[in-house]
Amino acid sequence: MAARKKRSEMVPQRQAMAGGTQAQMRKTRSDGWSQADERLFLETLAETCNASEAARAIGKSRTGAYRRKKAVPAFAQAWMEALTIGYEEIEMLLMREILFGSEVEDITLDAEGAVKTRKVKRSRNMAVALRLLAYHRDTMLAMRQAAAGAAVERPDSPDAIARVDAIIEGVREERGRAESVGV
């Protein structure tokens, strides 16, 4: 029975060997990632799109999170899904802001805690959201292509530009034929 208990506390670890890699059993780290840590990390990552903030939320380092992403394919996949959720939320936030705007009430209190002034601000600084969108745009496009199972290309890709140029050239040729016939 004791041998069975010891065996369940062991986890495989890859070891670099001269001929490649080999699995070796080792004890589970007491400061390792639990399922609760992983779940909270992914939830925070989906909310913030920020790996540093997500690692901070569970008391781990960002480097350790990236190391885990590299070593555990299922975690890497869940990481990408969390980023997709967060990125889509940023897109929706920007769309809501563009369509409806926003109001933020700024309240100033005096020394006794009574309301001194109230100001309604009608817009937000969206620079951070725009930078995140620009930074992750290509990654998100690739992930959406993989999820759709088909090629989803950018409208400014070389292939799309070549197809538009070919269509425009076809229209010009058609016009040239129509003008030479006299129509």
PDB file of N, CA and C in Angstrom, residues 165-175 177:
ATOM      1  N   ASP A 165      -6.698  43.400 -57.675  1.00  0.00           N
ATOM      2  CA  ASP A 165      -6.059  43.964 -58.873  1.00  0.00           C
ATOM      3  C   ASP A 165      -6.498  43.208 -60.131  1.00  0.00           C
ATOM      4  N   ALA A 166      -6.615  41.881 -60.034  1.00  0.00           N
ATOM      5  CA  ALA A 166      -7.052  41.082 -61.184  1.00  0.00           C
ATOM      6  C   ALA A 166      -8.497  41.421 -61.565  1.00  0.00           C
ATOM      7  N   ILE A 167      -9.342  41.625 -60.579  1.00  0.00           N
ATOM      8  CA  ILE A 167     -10.739  41.989 -60.858  1.00  0.00           C
ATOM      9  C   ILE A 167     -10.800  43.360 -61.513  1.00  0.00           C
ATOM     10  N   ILE A 168     -10.017  44.313 -61.003  1.00  0.00           N
ATOM     11  CA  ILE A 168      -9.999  45.662 -61.589  1.00  0.00           C
ATOM     12  C   ILE A 168      -9.488  45.597 -63.023  1.00  0.00           C
ATOM     13  N   GLU A 169      -8.458  44.815 -63.262  1.00  0.00           N
ATOM     14  CA  GLU A 169      -7.932  44.667 -64.625  1.00  0.00           C
ATOM     15  C   GLU A 169      -8.975  44.041 -65.543  1.00  0.00           C
ATOM     16  N   GLY A 170      -9.720  43.063 -65.031  1.00  0.00           N
ATOM     17  CA  GLY A 170     -10.790  42.458 -65.823  1.00  0.00           C
ATOM     18  C   GLY A 170     -11.865  43.471 -66.185  1.00  0.00           C
ATOM     19  N   VAL A 171     -12.222  44.346 -65.264  1.00  0.00           N
ATOM     20  CA  VAL A 171     -13.216  45.396 -65.534  1.00  0.00           C
ATOM     21  C   VAL A 171     -12.685  46.358 -66.589  1.00  0.00           C
ATOM     22  N   ARG A 172     -11.399  46.730 -66.495  1.00  0.00           N
ATOM     23  CA  ARG A 172     -10.796  47.633 -67.490  1.00  0.00           C
ATOM     24  C   ARG A 172     -10.813  47.009 -68.880  1.00  0.00           C
ATOM     25  N   GLU A 173     -10.464  45.721 -68.942  1.00  0.00           N
ATOM     26  CA  GLU A 173     -10.485  45.030 -70.237  1.00  0.00           C
ATOM     27  C   GLU A 173     -11.899  44.991 -70.810  1.00  0.00           C
ATOM     28  N   GLU A 174     -12.861  44.719 -69.961  1.00  0.00           N
ATOM     29  CA  GLU A 174     -14.266  44.675 -70.397  1.00  0.00           C
ATOM     30  C   GLU A 174     -14.704  46.039 -70.910  1.00  0.00           C
ATOM     31  N   ARG A 175     -14.325  47.108 -70.208  1.00  0.00           N
ATOM     32  CA  ARG A 175     -14.647  48.451 -70.661  1.00  0.00           C
ATOM     33  C   ARG A 175     -13.990  48.767 -71.998  1.00  0.00           C
ATOM     34  N   ARG A 177     -13.142  46.658 -74.342  1.00  0.00           N
ATOM     35  CA  ARG A 177     -13.848  45.923 -75.400  1.00  0.00           C
ATOM     36  C   ARG A 177     -15.176  46.614 -75.726  1.00  0.00           C
TER      37      ARG A 177
END
